[in-house]
Amino acid sequence: MHPTHVRQLAALIGHARAYPRGVTRTDLIDLLDLGRNAVDRRLDAALAVGLLTHSGKADSTGGRAPENWAFNPRAGSVLALQLSYRHSVAALLDLTGTVIDQGTLPVGFLAGPPGALNAALPALKELRERADAERLPSPWGLGVSIALPVDFRDGSILSSHTHDVEVAAWPGFALRQQLTRALGLPVWVDDEVNALATSAAGRTGAPKDILVVRLSVGIGLGLVVDSHVHRGSGGGSAELSHIPVAVVGLGHLVTDRLLAPENLIRWLPAGSSTAAPEMLTLRRQDA
C-alpha cells in the first residue's frame, strides 16, 4: 500500500475511534476531505483486517438510512513493557489500550540489560499465550518504555545525563533489536516520559501543545508541539536533569537532585510532618 494510502487509512481509523457510536461514509468523506471512491477503498481495507465493524444504521436524513461503521478494539492485541528503576510491568492490551492482563516484575533496568530481559521475556511470552485464551489475535507488536534516553530511530539506549555509574551497561544497547529477535514481533521503544506524552497527545480532544512532567527518583519532561512529540536530535528534548542550580543550604545541585523527594521534604512548612511519610514512600517506590 502506498504511504499516502496508509496515512489515509490511519486517519480513517482515528476518526472511527473518536466516535464510539460509529461513522458513516458521508462522515468520513467530510472528515478526510476525500472523494467517495477513495473513502470506499480505505473502508474496504479497514474491514478486510477487522479494524472496523458494522454498527447498525445511522439516522435517515430523508432517504435510505446510511450504514454505520465503528472501530473494533478486539481486532488485535499488543504487548507493553515498562522498565523502571527496580521493577518492571508487562501487560497485554486490546487496541484501545485497555489492559487485559498484566504482571509486575521485581527487576528493573538497574539490573542491567541481561537481568532486565531475562525477567521480562518469559512474562511477555506468557502474556502472548494469554491472547489466545482471550480469543484475541496474536499480539501485533510490543511497546516498551524505559526511564533512560532512547534513540527513537533504532530503539537503542543513549547515554544518560544522570545515574551514569548505575546504568553504565545500557548506552549503545540495541534494545529494540534484541526484543525483536527474541519475540519475532515489531517493537517500539521510547523514553518513558515521551511515551506518556505520546499517549496524552493521542487522546481525543487533546490540546496541540502539551508539557508532561514526571517526578520520581528523577525528573522527566515530555514535550508535545503542534500534536507531535518533540524528542530533539539527541533524544534529550525538554531534558532538565543535568541543569545545575545553586540553592541556599544545599550548594550546587543538578535539577534531578534538587527535585528529589528527600530535598522536597526540606521545604515543607513547619508542622507538615504528616506529608513526609508520603514523600518518603514515593522515594522508596522508585516508580
PDB file of C-alpha atoms in Angstrom:
ATOM      1  CA  MET A   1       0.000   0.000   0.000  1.00  0.00           C
ATOM      2  CA  HIS A   2       1.277   3.455  -0.905  1.00  0.00           C
ATOM      3  CA  PRO A   3       2.415   5.562   2.101  1.00  0.00           C
ATOM      4  CA  THR A   4      -0.264   8.154   1.325  1.00  0.00           C
ATOM      5  CA  HIS A   5      -2.922   5.449   1.438  1.00  0.00           C
ATOM      6  CA  VAL A   6      -1.526   4.172   4.743  1.00  0.00           C
ATOM      7  CA  ARG A   7      -1.808   7.671   6.229  1.00  0.00           C
ATOM      8  CA  GLN A   8      -5.373   7.971   4.942  1.00  0.00           C
ATOM      9  CA  LEU A   9      -6.260   4.594   6.427  1.00  0.00           C
ATOM     10  CA  ALA A  10      -4.727   5.596   9.754  1.00  0.00           C
ATOM     11  CA  ALA A  11      -6.720   8.846   9.714  1.00  0.00           C
ATOM     12  CA  LEU A  12      -9.921   6.919   8.946  1.00  0.00           C
ATOM     13  CA  ILE A  13      -9.313   4.573  11.887  1.00  0.00           C
ATOM     14  CA  GLY A  14      -8.538   7.559  14.100  1.00  0.00           C
ATOM     15  CA  HIS A  15     -11.873   9.171  13.279  1.00  0.00           C
ATOM     16  CA  ALA A  16     -13.712   5.904  13.884  1.00  0.00           C
ATOM     17  CA  ARG A  17     -12.069   5.643  17.326  1.00  0.00           C
ATOM     18  CA  ALA A  18     -13.136   9.206  18.141  1.00  0.00           C
ATOM     19  CA  TYR A  19     -16.812   8.380  17.567  1.00  0.00           C
ATOM     20  CA  PRO A  20     -17.752   5.258  19.570  1.00  0.00           C
ATOM     21  CA  ARG A  21     -21.236   5.110  18.023  1.00  0.00           C
ATOM     22  CA  GLY A  22     -19.716   4.850  14.579  1.00  0.00           C
ATOM     23  CA  VAL A  23     -19.258   6.931  11.445  1.00  0.00           C
ATOM     24  CA  THR A  24     -20.915   6.855   8.032  1.00  0.00           C
ATOM     25  CA  ARG A  25     -19.347   7.116   4.606  1.00  0.00           C
ATOM     26  CA  THR A  26     -20.595  10.690   4.385  1.00  0.00           C
ATOM     27  CA  ASP A  27     -18.959  11.467   7.745  1.00  0.00           C
ATOM     28  CA  LEU A  28     -15.658  10.071   6.526  1.00  0.00           C
ATOM     29  CA  ILE A  29     -15.820  11.937   3.206  1.00  0.00           C
ATOM     30  CA  ASP A  30     -16.207  15.175   5.158  1.00  0.00           C
ATOM     31  CA  LEU A  31     -13.629  14.351   7.839  1.00  0.00           C
ATOM     32  CA  LEU A  32     -10.953  13.055   5.464  1.00  0.00           C
ATOM     33  CA  ASP A  33     -11.666  15.504   2.636  1.00  0.00           C
ATOM     34  CA  LEU A  34     -11.534  12.620   0.162  1.00  0.00           C
ATOM     35  CA  GLY A  35     -13.776  11.510  -2.666  1.00  0.00           C
ATOM     36  CA  ARG A  36     -16.299   8.714  -2.242  1.00  0.00           C
ATOM     37  CA  ASN A  37     -14.264   6.179  -4.214  1.00  0.00           C
ATOM     38  CA  ALA A  38     -11.121   6.832  -2.140  1.00  0.00           C
ATOM     39  CA  VAL A  39     -13.093   6.522   1.107  1.00  0.00           C
ATOM     40  CA  ASP A  40     -14.676   3.276  -0.109  1.00  0.00           C
ATOM     41  CA  ARG A  41     -11.231   1.803  -0.822  1.00  0.00           C
ATOM     42  CA  ARG A  42      -9.937   2.763   2.641  1.00  0.00           C
ATOM     43  CA  LEU A  43     -13.118   1.368   4.223  1.00  0.00           C
ATOM     44  CA  ASP A  44     -12.635  -1.914   2.374  1.00  0.00           C
ATOM     45  CA  ALA A  45      -9.036  -2.109   3.610  1.00  0.00           C
ATOM     46  CA  ALA A  46     -10.085  -1.436   7.234  1.00  0.00           C
ATOM     47  CA  LEU A  47     -12.872  -4.017   7.037  1.00  0.00           C
ATOM     48  CA  ALA A  48     -10.542  -6.595   5.490  1.00  0.00           C
ATOM     49  CA  VAL A  49      -8.278  -6.564   8.560  1.00  0.00           C
ATOM     50  CA  GLY A  50     -11.164  -6.316  11.007  1.00  0.00           C
ATOM     51  CA  LEU A  51     -10.371  -2.825  12.302  1.00  0.00           C
ATOM     52  CA  LEU A  52     -13.888  -1.641  11.534  1.00  0.00           C
ATOM     53  CA  THR A  53     -17.138  -3.444  12.120  1.00  0.00           C
ATOM     54  CA  HIS A  54     -20.726  -2.757  11.093  1.00  0.00           C
ATOM     55  CA  SER A  55     -22.597  -0.989  13.909  1.00  0.00           C
ATOM     56  CA  GLY A  56     -26.098  -0.694  12.517  1.00  0.00           C
ATOM     57  CA  LYS A  57     -27.813   2.148  10.706  1.00  0.00           C
ATOM     58  CA  ALA A  58     -27.462   5.873  11.270  1.00  0.00           C
ATOM     59  CA  ASP A  59     -30.471   8.175  11.335  1.00  0.00           C
ATOM     60  CA  SER A  60     -32.012   8.800   7.930  1.00  0.00           C
ATOM     61  CA  THR A  61     -31.966  12.348   6.590  1.00  0.00           C
ATOM     62  CA  GLY A  62     -34.687  11.669   4.043  1.00  0.00           C
ATOM     63  CA  GLY A  63     -33.514   8.677   2.048  1.00  0.00           C
ATOM     64  CA  ARG A  64     -32.265   5.237   2.934  1.00  0.00           C
ATOM     65  CA  ALA A  65     -30.560   5.108   6.364  1.00  0.00           C
ATOM     66  CA  PRO A  66     -26.745   5.014   5.904  1.00  0.00           C
ATOM     67  CA  GLU A  67     -24.522   2.258   7.253  1.00  0.00           C
ATOM     68  CA  ASN A  68     -22.584   2.989  10.442  1.00  0.00           C
ATOM     69  CA  TRP A  69     -19.025   1.713  10.952  1.00  0.00           C
ATOM     70  CA  ALA A  70     -17.295   1.503  14.350  1.00  0.00           C
ATOM     71  CA  PHE A  71     -13.767   0.747  15.491  1.00  0.00           C
ATOM     72  CA  ASN A  72     -13.228  -2.860  16.601  1.00  0.00           C
ATOM     73  CA  PRO A  73     -10.810  -2.917  19.594  1.00  0.00           C
ATOM     74  CA  ARG A  74     -10.608  -6.699  19.569  1.00  0.00           C
ATOM     75  CA  ALA A  75      -9.298  -6.892  16.034  1.00  0.00           C
ATOM     76  CA  GLY A  76      -5.857  -7.321  17.570  1.00  0.00           C
ATOM     77  CA  SER A  77      -3.792  -7.013  20.712  1.00  0.00           C
ATOM     78  CA  VAL A  78      -0.467  -5.506  21.717  1.00  0.00           C
ATOM     79  CA  LEU A  79       2.132  -6.172  24.394  1.00  0.00           C
ATOM     80  CA  ALA A  80       3.591  -3.455  26.601  1.00  0.00           C
ATOM     81  CA  LEU A  81       6.662  -3.365  28.814  1.00  0.00           C
ATOM     82  CA  GLN A  82       7.551  -0.616  31.286  1.00  0.00           C
ATOM     83  CA  LEU A  83      11.140  -0.828  32.517  1.00  0.00           C
ATOM     84  CA  SER A  84      11.525   1.297  35.640  1.00  0.00           C
ATOM     85  CA  TYR A  85      14.409   1.539  38.096  1.00  0.00           C
ATOM     86  CA  ARG A  86      13.897  -1.511  40.309  1.00  0.00           C
ATOM     87  CA  HIS A  87      10.758  -3.075  38.928  1.00  0.00           C
ATOM     88  CA  SER A  88       9.019  -3.574  35.588  1.00  0.00           C
ATOM     89  CA  VAL A  89       5.464  -4.119  34.358  1.00  0.00           C
ATOM     90  CA  ALA A  90       4.470  -6.350  31.442  1.00  0.00           C
ATOM     91  CA  ALA A  91       0.945  -6.150  30.043  1.00  0.00           C
ATOM     92  CA  LEU A  92      -1.392  -7.377  27.318  1.00  0.00           C
ATOM     93  CA  LEU A  93      -3.776  -4.751  25.904  1.00  0.00           C
ATOM     94  CA  ASP A  94      -6.506  -4.519  23.306  1.00  0.00           C
ATOM     95  CA  LEU A  95      -6.396  -1.854  20.605  1.00  0.00           C
ATOM     96  CA  THR A  96      -7.986   0.826  22.799  1.00  0.00           C
ATOM     97  CA  GLY A  97      -5.208   0.379  25.372  1.00  0.00           C
ATOM     98  CA  THR A  98      -7.483  -1.444  27.827  1.00  0.00           C
ATOM     99  CA  VAL A  99      -5.386  -3.778  29.976  1.00  0.00           C
ATOM    100  CA  ILE A 100      -6.436  -7.412  29.622  1.00  0.00           C
ATOM    101  CA  ASP A 101      -3.737  -8.845  31.859  1.00  0.00           C
ATOM    102  CA  GLN A 102      -0.536  -7.599  33.461  1.00  0.00           C
ATOM    103  CA  GLY A 103       2.183  -8.594  35.878  1.00  0.00           C
ATOM    104  CA  THR A 104       4.785  -6.766  37.947  1.00  0.00           C
ATOM    105  CA  LEU A 105       8.375  -7.986  37.839  1.00  0.00           C
ATOM    106  CA  PRO A 106      10.782  -7.374  40.754  1.00  0.00           C
ATOM    107  CA  VAL A 107      13.582  -6.396  38.355  1.00  0.00           C
ATOM    108  CA  GLY A 108      14.185  -3.059  36.648  1.00  0.00           C
ATOM    109  CA  PHE A 109      16.790  -1.583  34.355  1.00  0.00           C
ATOM    110  CA  LEU A 110      19.260  -1.147  37.231  1.00  0.00           C
ATOM    111  CA  ALA A 111      19.788  -4.919  36.896  1.00  0.00           C
ATOM    112  CA  GLY A 112      21.428  -4.218  33.522  1.00  0.00           C
ATOM    113  CA  PRO A 113      20.329  -5.467  30.098  1.00  0.00           C
ATOM    114  CA  PRO A 114      20.735  -9.224  30.776  1.00  0.00           C
ATOM    115  CA  GLY A 115      18.945  -9.109  34.128  1.00  0.00           C
ATOM    116  CA  ALA A 116      16.078  -6.957  32.833  1.00  0.00           C
ATOM    117  CA  LEU A 117      15.498  -9.011  29.686  1.00  0.00           C
ATOM    118  CA  ASN A 118      15.822 -12.375  31.463  1.00  0.00           C
ATOM    119  CA  ALA A 119      12.936 -11.305  33.691  1.00  0.00           C
ATOM    120  CA  ALA A 120      10.824  -9.603  31.030  1.00  0.00           C
ATOM    121  CA  LEU A 121      10.931 -12.102  28.160  1.00  0.00           C
ATOM    122  CA  PRO A 122       9.230 -15.051  29.951  1.00  0.00           C
ATOM    123  CA  ALA A 123       6.497 -12.698  31.202  1.00  0.00           C
ATOM    124  CA  LEU A 124       5.893 -11.322  27.712  1.00  0.00           C
ATOM    125  CA  LYS A 125       5.754 -14.784  26.176  1.00  0.00           C
ATOM    126  CA  GLU A 126       3.237 -15.869  28.817  1.00  0.00           C
ATOM    127  CA  LEU A 127       1.056 -12.852  28.040  1.00  0.00           C
ATOM    128  CA  ARG A 128       1.216 -13.662  24.341  1.00  0.00           C
ATOM    129  CA  GLU A 129      -0.272 -17.062  25.150  1.00  0.00           C
ATOM    130  CA  ARG A 130      -2.976 -15.308  27.163  1.00  0.00           C
ATOM    131  CA  ALA A 131      -4.129 -13.578  23.969  1.00  0.00           C
ATOM    132  CA  ASP A 132      -5.042 -16.980  22.554  1.00  0.00           C
ATOM    133  CA  ALA A 133      -7.023 -17.776  25.705  1.00  0.00           C
ATOM    134  CA  GLU A 134      -8.932 -14.485  25.317  1.00  0.00           C
ATOM    135  CA  ARG A 135      -9.662 -15.347  21.667  1.00  0.00           C
ATOM    136  CA  LEU A 136      -7.715 -12.337  20.523  1.00  0.00           C
ATOM    137  CA  PRO A 137      -5.416 -12.332  17.507  1.00  0.00           C
ATOM    138  CA  SER A 138      -1.777 -12.791  18.454  1.00  0.00           C
ATOM    139  CA  PRO A 139      -0.135  -9.526  19.521  1.00  0.00           C
ATOM    140  CA  TRP A 140       0.748  -7.273  16.632  1.00  0.00           C
ATOM    141  CA  GLY A 141       3.741  -5.788  18.372  1.00  0.00           C
ATOM    142  CA  LEU A 142       5.398  -4.660  21.594  1.00  0.00           C
ATOM    143  CA  GLY A 143       5.661  -1.146  23.005  1.00  0.00           C
ATOM    144  CA  VAL A 144       8.479  -0.512  25.504  1.00  0.00           C
ATOM    145  CA  SER A 145       9.096   2.468  27.769  1.00  0.00           C
ATOM    146  CA  ILE A 146      12.252   2.903  29.813  1.00  0.00           C
ATOM    147  CA  ALA A 147      13.340   5.750  32.089  1.00  0.00           C
ATOM    148  CA  LEU A 148      16.510   6.324  30.067  1.00  0.00           C
ATOM    149  CA  PRO A 149      17.214   8.405  26.939  1.00  0.00           C
ATOM    150  CA  VAL A 150      16.330   6.485  23.780  1.00  0.00           C
ATOM    151  CA  ASP A 151      17.356   6.914  20.161  1.00  0.00           C
ATOM    152  CA  PHE A 152      13.852   6.694  18.734  1.00  0.00           C
ATOM    153  CA  ARG A 153      15.130   5.904  15.256  1.00  0.00           C
ATOM    154  CA  ASP A 154      16.532   2.480  16.116  1.00  0.00           C
ATOM    155  CA  GLY A 155      15.351   1.847  19.691  1.00  0.00           C
ATOM    156  CA  SER A 156      18.839   1.848  21.200  1.00  0.00           C
ATOM    157  CA  ILE A 157      19.749   3.412  24.546  1.00  0.00           C
ATOM    158  CA  LEU A 158      21.623   6.701  24.663  1.00  0.00           C
ATOM    159  CA  SER A 159      23.997   7.956  27.352  1.00  0.00           C
ATOM    160  CA  SER A 160      22.135   9.175  30.418  1.00  0.00           C
ATOM    161  CA  HIS A 161      22.649  12.669  31.817  1.00  0.00           C
ATOM    162  CA  THR A 162      22.408  11.221  35.341  1.00  0.00           C
ATOM    163  CA  HIS A 163      22.897   7.838  37.055  1.00  0.00           C
ATOM    164  CA  ASP A 164      25.884   7.193  34.771  1.00  0.00           C
ATOM    165  CA  VAL A 165      27.511   4.629  37.054  1.00  0.00           C
ATOM    166  CA  GLU A 166      24.277   2.773  37.788  1.00  0.00           C
ATOM    167  CA  VAL A 167      23.347   2.362  34.116  1.00  0.00           C
ATOM    168  CA  ALA A 168      26.804   2.064  32.570  1.00  0.00           C
ATOM    169  CA  ALA A 169      25.860  -1.110  30.674  1.00  0.00           C
ATOM    170  CA  TRP A 170      22.894   0.458  28.832  1.00  0.00           C
ATOM    171  CA  PRO A 171      24.279   3.169  26.496  1.00  0.00           C
ATOM    172  CA  GLY A 172      24.536   1.736  22.998  1.00  0.00           C
ATOM    173  CA  PHE A 173      22.444  -1.328  23.868  1.00  0.00           C
ATOM    174  CA  ALA A 174      20.180  -2.234  20.913  1.00  0.00           C
ATOM    175  CA  LEU A 175      17.041  -2.843  22.983  1.00  0.00           C
ATOM    176  CA  ARG A 176      14.591  -2.895  20.084  1.00  0.00           C
ATOM    177  CA  GLN A 177      16.755  -5.223  18.043  1.00  0.00           C
ATOM    178  CA  GLN A 178      17.207  -7.657  20.941  1.00  0.00           C
ATOM    179  CA  LEU A 179      13.473  -7.794  21.743  1.00  0.00           C
ATOM    180  CA  THR A 180      12.505  -8.146  18.081  1.00  0.00           C
ATOM    181  CA  ARG A 181      14.887 -11.059  17.713  1.00  0.00           C
ATOM    182  CA  ALA A 182      13.656 -12.762  20.890  1.00  0.00           C
ATOM    183  CA  LEU A 183       9.917 -12.334  20.283  1.00  0.00           C
ATOM    184  CA  GLY A 184       9.630 -12.186  16.497  1.00  0.00           C
ATOM    185  CA  LEU A 185       7.467  -9.054  16.798  1.00  0.00           C
ATOM    186  CA  PRO A 186       7.738  -5.432  15.692  1.00  0.00           C
ATOM    187  CA  VAL A 187       8.975  -3.427  18.698  1.00  0.00           C
ATOM    188  CA  TRP A 188       8.618   0.280  19.502  1.00  0.00           C
ATOM    189  CA  VAL A 189      10.909   1.720  22.200  1.00  0.00           C
ATOM    190  CA  ASP A 190      10.793   5.183  23.689  1.00  0.00           C
ATOM    191  CA  ASP A 191      11.837   7.145  26.740  1.00  0.00           C
ATOM    192  CA  GLU A 192       9.229   6.732  29.473  1.00  0.00           C
ATOM    193  CA  VAL A 193       8.119  10.352  29.604  1.00  0.00           C
ATOM    194  CA  ASN A 194       7.954  10.568  25.802  1.00  0.00           C
ATOM    195  CA  ALA A 195       5.692   7.522  25.854  1.00  0.00           C
ATOM    196  CA  LEU A 196       3.451   9.377  28.325  1.00  0.00           C
ATOM    197  CA  ALA A 197       3.480  12.413  26.040  1.00  0.00           C
ATOM    198  CA  THR A 198       2.578  10.264  23.025  1.00  0.00           C
ATOM    199  CA  SER A 199      -0.378   8.839  24.927  1.00  0.00           C
ATOM    200  CA  ALA A 200      -1.535  12.296  26.047  1.00  0.00           C
ATOM    201  CA  ALA A 201      -1.285  13.726  22.526  1.00  0.00           C
ATOM    202  CA  GLY A 202      -3.256  10.815  21.066  1.00  0.00           C
ATOM    203  CA  ARG A 203      -6.333  11.292  23.238  1.00  0.00           C
ATOM    204  CA  THR A 204      -9.467  12.612  21.581  1.00  0.00           C
ATOM    205  CA  GLY A 205      -9.687  16.371  22.086  1.00  0.00           C
ATOM    206  CA  ALA A 206      -6.108  16.706  23.347  1.00  0.00           C
ATOM    207  CA  PRO A 207      -4.551  20.175  23.023  1.00  0.00           C
ATOM    208  CA  LYS A 208      -1.899  20.610  20.362  1.00  0.00           C
ATOM    209  CA  ASP A 209       0.808  21.714  22.808  1.00  0.00           C
ATOM    210  CA  ILE A 210       1.415  19.680  25.985  1.00  0.00           C
ATOM    211  CA  LEU A 211       4.114  19.505  28.648  1.00  0.00           C
ATOM    212  CA  VAL A 212       4.222  16.228  30.583  1.00  0.00           C
ATOM    213  CA  VAL A 213       6.074  16.283  33.930  1.00  0.00           C
ATOM    214  CA  ARG A 214       7.129  13.133  35.750  1.00  0.00           C
ATOM    215  CA  LEU A 215       8.537  13.344  39.276  1.00  0.00           C
ATOM    216  CA  SER A 216      10.092  10.213  40.737  1.00  0.00           C
ATOM    217  CA  VAL A 217      13.679   9.240  41.517  1.00  0.00           C
ATOM    218  CA  GLY A 218      14.487  11.790  38.823  1.00  0.00           C
ATOM    219  CA  ILE A 219      12.545  14.400  36.884  1.00  0.00           C
ATOM    220  CA  GLY A 220      11.377  13.835  33.335  1.00  0.00           C
ATOM    221  CA  LEU A 221       9.686  16.119  30.817  1.00  0.00           C
ATOM    222  CA  GLY A 222       7.859  15.252  27.623  1.00  0.00           C
ATOM    223  CA  LEU A 223       7.157  17.977  25.077  1.00  0.00           C
ATOM    224  CA  VAL A 224       4.324  17.938  22.528  1.00  0.00           C
ATOM    225  CA  VAL A 225       4.369  20.733  19.931  1.00  0.00           C
ATOM    226  CA  ASP A 226       1.603  21.019  17.357  1.00  0.00           C
ATOM    227  CA  SER A 227       0.398  17.497  18.280  1.00  0.00           C
ATOM    228  CA  HIS A 228       3.822  15.921  17.688  1.00  0.00           C
ATOM    229  CA  VAL A 229       6.210  14.657  20.380  1.00  0.00           C
ATOM    230  CA  HIS A 230       9.410  16.685  20.193  1.00  0.00           C
ATOM    231  CA  ARG A 231      12.394  14.452  21.008  1.00  0.00           C
ATOM    232  CA  GLY A 232      15.280  16.553  19.739  1.00  0.00           C
ATOM    233  CA  SER A 233      18.236  15.398  17.658  1.00  0.00           C
ATOM    234  CA  GLY A 234      19.913  13.710  20.640  1.00  0.00           C
ATOM    235  CA  GLY A 235      16.809  12.339  22.334  1.00  0.00           C
ATOM    236  CA  GLY A 236      17.100  14.888  25.144  1.00  0.00           C
ATOM    237  CA  SER A 237      14.476  17.467  24.238  1.00  0.00           C
ATOM    238  CA  ALA A 238      12.975  19.043  27.405  1.00  0.00           C
ATOM    239  CA  GLU A 239      15.642  17.239  29.462  1.00  0.00           C
ATOM    240  CA  LEU A 240      16.202  19.114  32.730  1.00  0.00           C
ATOM    241  CA  SER A 241      18.029  16.553  34.824  1.00  0.00           C
ATOM    242  CA  HIS A 242      21.565  17.854  34.200  1.00  0.00           C
ATOM    243  CA  ILE A 243      20.955  21.612  34.590  1.00  0.00           C
ATOM    244  CA  PRO A 244      22.951  22.953  37.606  1.00  0.00           C
ATOM    245  CA  VAL A 245      21.075  25.090  40.136  1.00  0.00           C
ATOM    246  CA  ALA A 246      22.528  26.984  43.136  1.00  0.00           C
ATOM    247  CA  VAL A 247      20.392  26.501  46.265  1.00  0.00           C
ATOM    248  CA  VAL A 248      20.992  28.154  49.636  1.00  0.00           C
ATOM    249  CA  GLY A 249      21.870  25.491  52.188  1.00  0.00           C
ATOM    250  CA  LEU A 250      22.317  22.763  49.591  1.00  0.00           C
ATOM    251  CA  GLY A 251      25.053  24.157  47.358  1.00  0.00           C
ATOM    252  CA  HIS A 252      25.034  23.413  43.644  1.00  0.00           C
ATOM    253  CA  LEU A 253      22.720  20.623  42.560  1.00  0.00           C
ATOM    254  CA  VAL A 254      21.531  19.431  39.190  1.00  0.00           C
ATOM    255  CA  THR A 255      17.769  19.718  38.731  1.00  0.00           C
ATOM    256  CA  ASP A 256      17.357  15.974  39.012  1.00  0.00           C
ATOM    257  CA  ARG A 257      18.675  16.010  42.588  1.00  0.00           C
ATOM    258  CA  LEU A 258      17.105  19.350  43.525  1.00  0.00           C
ATOM    259  CA  LEU A 259      13.624  17.938  42.970  1.00  0.00           C
ATOM    260  CA  ALA A 260      14.336  14.546  44.532  1.00  0.00           C
ATOM    261  CA  PRO A 261      11.771  13.708  47.254  1.00  0.00           C
ATOM    262  CA  GLU A 262      14.295  13.899  50.118  1.00  0.00           C
ATOM    263  CA  ASN A 263      15.078  17.503  49.153  1.00  0.00           C
ATOM    264  CA  LEU A 264      11.442  18.459  48.645  1.00  0.00           C
ATOM    265  CA  ILE A 265      10.837  17.356  52.247  1.00  0.00           C
ATOM    266  CA  ARG A 266      13.303  20.038  53.412  1.00  0.00           C
ATOM    267  CA  TRP A 267      10.981  22.743  52.106  1.00  0.00           C
ATOM    268  CA  LEU A 268       7.770  21.505  53.721  1.00  0.00           C
ATOM    269  CA  PRO A 269       6.224  24.123  56.032  1.00  0.00           C
ATOM    270  CA  ALA A 270       6.638  23.617  59.772  1.00  0.00           C
ATOM    271  CA  GLY A 271       4.014  21.227  61.093  1.00  0.00           C
ATOM    272  CA  SER A 272       3.732  19.320  57.815  1.00  0.00           C
ATOM    273  CA  SER A 273       5.124  16.102  59.251  1.00  0.00           C
ATOM    274  CA  THR A 274       2.115  14.093  58.035  1.00  0.00           C
ATOM    275  CA  ALA A 275       3.184  14.708  54.447  1.00  0.00           C
ATOM    276  CA  ALA A 276       6.730  13.472  54.986  1.00  0.00           C
ATOM    277  CA  PRO A 277       5.903   9.737  55.148  1.00  0.00           C
ATOM    278  CA  GLU A 278       4.081  10.050  51.820  1.00  0.00           C
ATOM    279  CA  MET A 279       7.122  11.682  50.290  1.00  0.00           C
ATOM    280  CA  LEU A 280       9.405   9.013  51.698  1.00  0.00           C
ATOM    281  CA  THR A 281       7.108   6.327  50.317  1.00  0.00           C
ATOM    282  CA  LEU A 282       7.418   7.928  46.904  1.00  0.00           C
ATOM    283  CA  ARG A 283      11.200   7.834  47.246  1.00  0.00           C
ATOM    284  CA  ARG A 284      11.242   4.170  48.222  1.00  0.00           C
ATOM    285  CA  GLN A 285       8.960   3.046  45.399  1.00  0.00           C
ATOM    286  CA  ASP A 286      11.374   4.266  42.712  1.00  0.00           C
ATOM    287  CA  ALA A 287       8.385   4.206  40.413  1.00  0.00           C
TER     288      ALA A 287
END
